[in-house]
Amino acid sequence: MLFIISSQEKRILKPVSVTLDDCLACSGCITSAETVLIEQQGPKEFLKMIEEFSNDNKVISKELKSLFVVSISPQSRASLAASYNLTVEDTQRKLSAFLRSLGADICLDTTFARNFSLLATAEEFVDYYRKNYLNSTSTSLSISPLITAICPGWVCYVEKSVSDVVIPLMSKVRSPQAIAGSFVKDYLSKTMNILPNRIRHVTIMPCFDKKLEASRSAFLADDGSSREVDLVLSTSDIYMIVIENSDL
């Protein structure tokens, strides 16, 4: 039996916007979402972003400060160093100079964020151990581990497949990328008196799934005006940019 709508009952439907967060909330199309992310956060988008940022600064009042920051992971730097047969130090120096030539203002080494993450995780584990074992009156011999993981793909898997069991055991400490994002959009924003939405923050990471992490709604600047990490480039992304735009 067909359900027929008369001409009088017809309605004009408004366009529906499906965000990337909506895609990630679905357990059936993570591959498609990753494809979208790669398209939205690749070399072309980076070059477009930095060009638009430069053009905006030419027409906007100088009193409205702005900043373009690129955070470089040690893993990506090491891969580039091996590719070009350079030392890690020379790679950081040359890559930073190259990015500044494109329009970046500051190039950060995310090792500091990794150190913060490790220290925070150690402190979290000590508190977890004291609370659950040293101060526990339970005689049970069962041990519940504190699970630490900064792989966005694994986190997505847990959330969609075994959330009830694993999420309560997961560490609450941010990943190095997320810590760097908070540092740039919160600390630098306040220290340099620049609005978060006037800061562009790009990270260079070893894994494509870091693009997934940066897109999560949990990682927004304090005022909610922008993401803490606006765009993520993989190691292969930055390698392509260097090949096409420099003789590094």
mmCIF file of C-alpha atoms in Angstrom:
data_model
loop_
_atom_site.group_PDB
_atom_site.id
_atom_site.type_symbol
_atom_site.label_atom_id
_atom_site.label_comp_id
_atom_site.label_asym_id
_atom_site.label_seq_id
_atom_site.Cartn_x
_atom_site.Cartn_y
_atom_site.Cartn_z
ATOM 1 C CA MET A 1 0.000 0.000 0.000
ATOM 2 C CA LEU A 2 1.369 3.370 -1.006
ATOM 3 C CA PHE A 3 1.246 6.330 1.304
ATOM 4 C CA ILE A 4 0.282 9.215 -0.955
ATOM 5 C CA ILE A 5 0.571 12.848 0.083
ATOM 6 C CA SER A 6 -1.826 15.198 -1.621
ATOM 7 C CA SER A 7 -0.594 18.400 -3.209
ATOM 8 C CA GLN A 8 -2.096 20.385 -0.342
ATOM 9 C CA GLU A 9 -0.034 18.435 2.179
ATOM 10 C CA LYS A 10 3.304 18.861 0.428
ATOM 11 C CA ARG A 11 5.922 20.752 2.382
ATOM 12 C CA ILE A 12 9.165 22.331 1.316
ATOM 13 C CA LEU A 13 11.911 20.804 3.431
ATOM 14 C CA LYS A 14 14.759 22.983 4.606
ATOM 15 C CA PRO A 15 18.319 21.912 3.794
ATOM 16 C CA VAL A 16 19.864 19.818 6.552
ATOM 17 C CA SER A 17 23.447 20.396 7.613
ATOM 18 C CA VAL A 18 25.369 17.308 8.705
ATOM 19 C CA THR A 19 28.500 18.192 10.644
ATOM 20 C CA LEU A 20 31.635 16.123 11.011
ATOM 21 C CA ASP A 21 30.746 15.546 14.662
ATOM 22 C CA ASP A 22 27.466 14.026 13.470
ATOM 23 C CA CYS A 23 29.427 11.673 11.237
ATOM 24 C CA LEU A 24 31.714 10.638 14.055
ATOM 25 C CA ALA A 25 28.706 9.891 16.252
ATOM 26 C CA CYS A 26 27.686 7.135 13.840
ATOM 27 C CA SER A 27 29.363 3.761 14.275
ATOM 28 C CA GLY A 28 28.857 2.753 10.665
ATOM 29 C CA CYS A 29 30.815 5.255 8.607
ATOM 30 C CA ILE A 30 34.086 6.032 10.352
ATOM 31 C CA THR A 31 35.978 5.392 7.124
ATOM 32 C CA SER A 32 33.857 7.938 5.280
ATOM 33 C CA ALA A 33 34.366 10.447 8.074
ATOM 34 C CA GLU A 34 38.114 9.964 7.886
ATOM 35 C CA THR A 35 37.982 10.603 4.153
ATOM 36 C CA VAL A 36 36.124 13.854 4.764
ATOM 37 C CA LEU A 37 38.673 14.845 7.384
ATOM 38 C CA ILE A 38 41.591 14.193 5.065
ATOM 39 C CA GLU A 39 39.966 16.413 2.458
ATOM 40 C CA GLN A 40 39.253 19.168 4.977
ATOM 41 C CA GLN A 41 42.654 19.061 6.663
ATOM 42 C CA GLY A 42 45.203 18.528 3.940
ATOM 43 C CA PRO A 43 47.989 20.489 2.233
ATOM 44 C CA LYS A 44 45.606 22.509 0.033
ATOM 45 C CA GLU A 45 43.513 23.574 3.017
ATOM 46 C CA PHE A 46 46.630 24.544 4.951
ATOM 47 C CA LEU A 47 47.994 26.715 2.145
ATOM 48 C CA LYS A 48 44.551 28.249 1.661
ATOM 49 C CA MET A 49 44.254 28.965 5.389
ATOM 50 C CA ILE A 50 47.639 30.633 5.641
ATOM 51 C CA GLU A 51 46.981 32.717 2.503
ATOM 52 C CA GLU A 52 43.589 33.884 3.783
ATOM 53 C CA PHE A 53 45.130 34.669 7.153
ATOM 54 C CA SER A 54 47.795 36.812 5.504
ATOM 55 C CA ASN A 55 45.234 38.623 3.341
ATOM 56 C CA ASP A 56 42.974 39.303 6.328
ATOM 57 C CA ASN A 57 45.842 40.919 8.193
ATOM 58 C CA LYS A 58 46.340 43.361 5.328
ATOM 59 C CA VAL A 59 42.814 44.760 5.578
ATOM 60 C CA ILE A 60 42.070 44.417 9.301
ATOM 61 C CA SER A 61 43.133 47.093 11.758
ATOM 62 C CA LYS A 62 46.578 46.529 13.240
ATOM 63 C CA GLU A 63 45.034 47.008 16.673
ATOM 64 C CA LEU A 64 43.249 43.670 16.213
ATOM 65 C CA LYS A 65 46.165 41.331 16.828
ATOM 66 C CA SER A 66 46.459 37.940 15.172
ATOM 67 C CA LEU A 67 48.788 34.956 15.345
ATOM 68 C CA PHE A 68 49.557 31.883 13.229
ATOM 69 C CA VAL A 69 51.086 29.005 15.193
ATOM 70 C CA VAL A 70 52.378 25.654 13.939
ATOM 71 C CA SER A 71 53.105 22.904 16.473
ATOM 72 C CA ILE A 72 55.504 20.191 15.299
ATOM 73 C CA SER A 73 55.508 16.718 16.844
ATOM 74 C CA PRO A 74 58.885 15.044 17.527
ATOM 75 C CA GLN A 75 57.767 11.932 15.609
ATOM 76 C CA SER A 76 57.077 13.898 12.428
ATOM 77 C CA ARG A 77 60.306 15.826 12.823
ATOM 78 C CA ALA A 78 62.255 12.569 13.184
ATOM 79 C CA SER A 79 60.643 11.139 10.039
ATOM 80 C CA LEU A 80 61.542 14.232 8.031
ATOM 81 C CA ALA A 81 65.069 14.165 9.432
ATOM 82 C CA ALA A 82 65.486 10.579 8.238
ATOM 83 C CA SER A 83 64.058 11.431 4.806
ATOM 84 C CA TYR A 84 66.473 14.315 4.279
ATOM 85 C CA ASN A 85 69.418 12.773 6.134
ATOM 86 C CA LEU A 86 69.497 15.684 8.572
ATOM 87 C CA THR A 87 69.873 15.900 12.315
ATOM 88 C CA VAL A 88 66.717 16.464 14.338
ATOM 89 C CA GLU A 89 67.981 19.905 15.335
ATOM 90 C CA ASP A 90 68.664 20.946 11.735
ATOM 91 C CA THR A 91 65.270 19.631 10.669
ATOM 92 C CA GLN A 92 63.486 21.682 13.325
ATOM 93 C CA ARG A 93 65.423 24.789 12.329
ATOM 94 C CA LYS A 94 64.897 24.366 8.581
ATOM 95 C CA LEU A 95 61.243 23.372 8.888
ATOM 96 C CA SER A 96 60.520 26.320 11.175
ATOM 97 C CA ALA A 97 62.215 28.700 8.734
ATOM 98 C CA PHE A 98 60.220 27.197 5.865
ATOM 99 C CA LEU A 99 56.901 27.550 7.701
ATOM 100 C CA ARG A 100 57.707 31.146 8.639
ATOM 101 C CA SER A 101 58.450 31.871 4.992
ATOM 102 C CA LEU A 102 54.903 30.739 4.219
ATOM 103 C CA GLY A 103 53.445 33.053 6.858
ATOM 104 C CA ALA A 104 53.608 31.286 10.229
ATOM 105 C CA ASP A 105 54.493 33.475 13.215
ATOM 106 C CA ILE A 106 55.514 30.846 15.778
ATOM 107 C CA CYS A 107 56.690 27.237 15.414
ATOM 108 C CA LEU A 108 56.458 25.109 18.552
ATOM 109 C CA ASP A 109 58.011 21.772 19.437
ATOM 110 C CA THR A 110 55.282 19.661 21.075
ATOM 111 C CA THR A 111 57.831 17.837 23.235
ATOM 112 C CA PHE A 112 56.869 20.215 26.051
ATOM 113 C CA ALA A 113 53.236 19.084 25.728
ATOM 114 C CA ARG A 114 54.325 15.443 25.766
ATOM 115 C CA ASN A 115 56.265 16.069 28.985
ATOM 116 C CA PHE A 116 53.241 17.737 30.571
ATOM 117 C CA SER A 117 51.111 14.765 29.538
ATOM 118 C CA LEU A 118 53.544 12.255 31.054
ATOM 119 C CA LEU A 119 53.816 14.189 34.322
ATOM 120 C CA ALA A 120 50.040 14.566 34.593
ATOM 121 C CA THR A 121 49.554 10.863 33.847
ATOM 122 C CA ALA A 122 52.048 9.884 36.549
ATOM 123 C CA GLU A 123 50.270 12.112 39.068
ATOM 124 C CA GLU A 124 46.904 10.706 38.014
ATOM 125 C CA PHE A 125 48.161 7.131 38.452
ATOM 126 C CA VAL A 126 49.497 7.834 41.956
ATOM 127 C CA ASP A 127 46.149 9.333 42.985
ATOM 128 C CA TYR A 128 44.313 6.409 41.361
ATOM 129 C CA TYR A 129 46.488 3.860 43.163
ATOM 130 C CA ARG A 130 46.122 5.534 46.546
ATOM 131 C CA LYS A 131 42.369 5.862 46.188
ATOM 132 C CA ASN A 132 41.691 2.341 44.921
ATOM 133 C CA TYR A 133 44.309 0.281 46.731
ATOM 134 C CA LEU A 134 46.179 1.939 49.590
ATOM 135 C CA ASN A 135 43.057 3.511 51.078
ATOM 136 C CA SER A 136 40.658 0.770 50.038
ATOM 137 C CA THR A 137 39.000 -1.470 52.628
ATOM 138 C CA SER A 138 38.089 -4.056 50.015
ATOM 139 C CA THR A 139 39.642 -7.504 50.361
ATOM 140 C CA SER A 140 39.106 -8.285 46.688
ATOM 141 C CA LEU A 141 42.215 -9.301 44.787
ATOM 142 C CA SER A 142 40.834 -8.043 41.481
ATOM 143 C CA ILE A 143 42.816 -5.195 39.965
ATOM 144 C CA SER A 144 41.282 -2.555 37.701
ATOM 145 C CA PRO A 145 43.975 -0.913 35.593
ATOM 146 C CA LEU A 146 44.240 2.728 34.647
ATOM 147 C CA ILE A 147 44.273 2.674 30.853
ATOM 148 C CA THR A 148 46.189 5.400 29.056
ATOM 149 C CA ALA A 149 45.880 5.911 25.318
ATOM 150 C CA ILE A 150 46.255 8.924 23.051
ATOM 151 C CA CYS A 151 45.273 7.124 19.841
ATOM 152 C CA PRO A 152 42.048 8.783 18.577
ATOM 153 C CA GLY A 153 41.109 5.706 16.553
ATOM 154 C CA TRP A 154 41.286 3.492 19.625
ATOM 155 C CA VAL A 155 39.292 5.999 21.676
ATOM 156 C CA CYS A 156 36.566 6.043 19.004
ATOM 157 C CA TYR A 157 36.496 2.241 19.018
ATOM 158 C CA VAL A 158 36.100 2.161 22.800
ATOM 159 C CA GLU A 159 33.315 4.745 22.748
ATOM 160 C CA LYS A 160 31.343 2.829 20.140
ATOM 161 C CA SER A 161 32.033 -0.769 21.149
ATOM 162 C CA VAL A 162 32.992 -1.253 24.809
ATOM 163 C CA SER A 163 32.253 2.102 26.425
ATOM 164 C CA ASP A 164 30.532 0.786 29.567
ATOM 165 C CA VAL A 165 33.497 -1.384 30.499
ATOM 166 C CA VAL A 166 36.533 0.604 29.398
ATOM 167 C CA ILE A 167 35.691 4.317 29.631
ATOM 168 C CA PRO A 168 35.541 4.359 33.479
ATOM 169 C CA LEU A 169 39.097 2.986 33.486
ATOM 170 C CA MET A 170 40.534 5.456 30.982
ATOM 171 C CA SER A 171 42.949 8.212 31.900
ATOM 172 C CA LYS A 172 41.491 11.722 31.871
ATOM 173 C CA VAL A 173 44.779 13.340 30.810
ATOM 174 C CA ARG A 174 44.832 15.126 27.464
ATOM 175 C CA SER A 175 47.052 14.035 24.600
ATOM 176 C CA PRO A 176 50.123 16.146 23.724
ATOM 177 C CA GLN A 177 48.245 17.621 20.756
ATOM 178 C CA ALA A 178 45.313 18.628 22.952
ATOM 179 C CA ILE A 179 47.659 20.110 25.567
ATOM 180 C CA ALA A 180 49.425 22.115 22.858
ATOM 181 C CA GLY A 181 46.026 23.284 21.621
ATOM 182 C CA SER A 182 45.038 24.504 25.065
ATOM 183 C CA PHE A 183 48.420 26.194 25.482
ATOM 184 C CA VAL A 184 48.035 28.115 22.220
ATOM 185 C CA LYS A 185 44.361 29.071 22.390
ATOM 186 C CA ASP A 186 44.276 29.710 26.151
ATOM 187 C CA TYR A 187 47.703 30.567 27.571
ATOM 188 C CA LEU A 188 49.174 32.337 24.529
ATOM 189 C CA SER A 189 45.857 34.034 23.855
ATOM 190 C CA LYS A 190 45.777 35.567 27.329
ATOM 191 C CA THR A 191 49.517 36.233 27.570
ATOM 192 C CA MET A 192 49.711 37.992 24.205
ATOM 193 C CA ASN A 193 46.257 39.584 24.533
ATOM 194 C CA ILE A 194 44.959 38.031 21.310
ATOM 195 C CA LEU A 195 41.426 36.720 20.875
ATOM 196 C CA PRO A 196 41.328 32.918 20.393
ATOM 197 C CA ASN A 197 39.443 33.280 17.113
ATOM 198 C CA ARG A 198 42.261 35.511 15.835
ATOM 199 C CA ILE A 199 44.753 32.684 16.347
ATOM 200 C CA ARG A 200 45.236 29.935 13.788
ATOM 201 C CA HIS A 201 46.775 26.789 15.210
ATOM 202 C CA VAL A 202 48.050 24.010 12.957
ATOM 203 C CA THR A 203 49.706 20.832 14.197
ATOM 204 C CA ILE A 204 52.001 18.430 12.351
ATOM 205 C CA MET A 205 51.332 14.919 13.634
ATOM 206 C CA PRO A 206 52.467 11.384 12.718
ATOM 207 C CA CYS A 207 48.943 9.941 12.496
ATOM 208 C CA PHE A 208 45.957 10.791 10.287
ATOM 209 C CA ASP A 209 43.607 10.029 13.181
ATOM 210 C CA LYS A 210 44.848 13.163 14.935
ATOM 211 C CA LYS A 211 42.569 14.952 12.479
ATOM 212 C CA LEU A 212 39.711 13.067 14.141
ATOM 213 C CA GLU A 213 40.856 14.177 17.572
ATOM 214 C CA ALA A 214 41.079 17.853 16.631
ATOM 215 C CA SER A 215 37.517 17.806 15.281
ATOM 216 C CA ARG A 216 35.960 16.702 18.569
ATOM 217 C CA SER A 217 33.649 19.246 20.165
ATOM 218 C CA ALA A 218 35.404 18.781 23.523
ATOM 219 C CA PHE A 219 38.484 20.573 22.233
ATOM 220 C CA LEU A 220 37.219 24.119 21.814
ATOM 221 C CA ALA A 221 38.827 27.326 23.017
ATOM 222 C CA ASP A 222 37.534 28.539 26.379
ATOM 223 C CA ASP A 223 35.244 31.104 24.759
ATOM 224 C CA GLY A 224 33.907 28.530 22.289
ATOM 225 C CA SER A 225 34.811 30.720 19.317
ATOM 226 C CA SER A 226 37.217 28.289 17.650
ATOM 227 C CA ARG A 227 38.828 24.887 17.909
ATOM 228 C CA GLU A 228 42.033 24.567 19.888
ATOM 229 C CA VAL A 229 43.604 22.957 16.821
ATOM 230 C CA ASP A 230 42.237 24.415 13.604
ATOM 231 C CA LEU A 231 43.945 22.021 11.207
ATOM 232 C CA VAL A 232 46.121 18.912 11.421
ATOM 233 C CA LEU A 233 48.775 17.960 8.889
ATOM 234 C CA SER A 234 50.187 14.455 8.824
ATOM 235 C CA THR A 235 53.887 13.842 8.259
ATOM 236 C CA SER A 236 53.173 12.932 4.638
ATOM 237 C CA ASP A 237 51.115 16.135 4.252
ATOM 238 C CA ILE A 238 53.957 18.414 5.335
ATOM 239 C CA TYR A 239 56.388 16.372 3.251
ATOM 240 C CA MET A 240 54.274 17.081 0.153
ATOM 241 C CA ILE A 241 54.095 20.783 1.019
ATOM 242 C CA VAL A 242 57.871 20.969 1.397
ATOM 243 C CA ILE A 243 58.463 19.088 -1.864
ATOM 244 C CA GLU A 244 56.145 21.379 -3.814
ATOM 245 C CA ASN A 245 57.175 24.676 -2.226
ATOM 246 C CA SER A 246 60.802 24.414 -1.169
ATOM 247 C CA ASP A 247 64.186 22.828 -1.723
ATOM 248 C CA LEU A 248 64.570 21.935 1.965
#
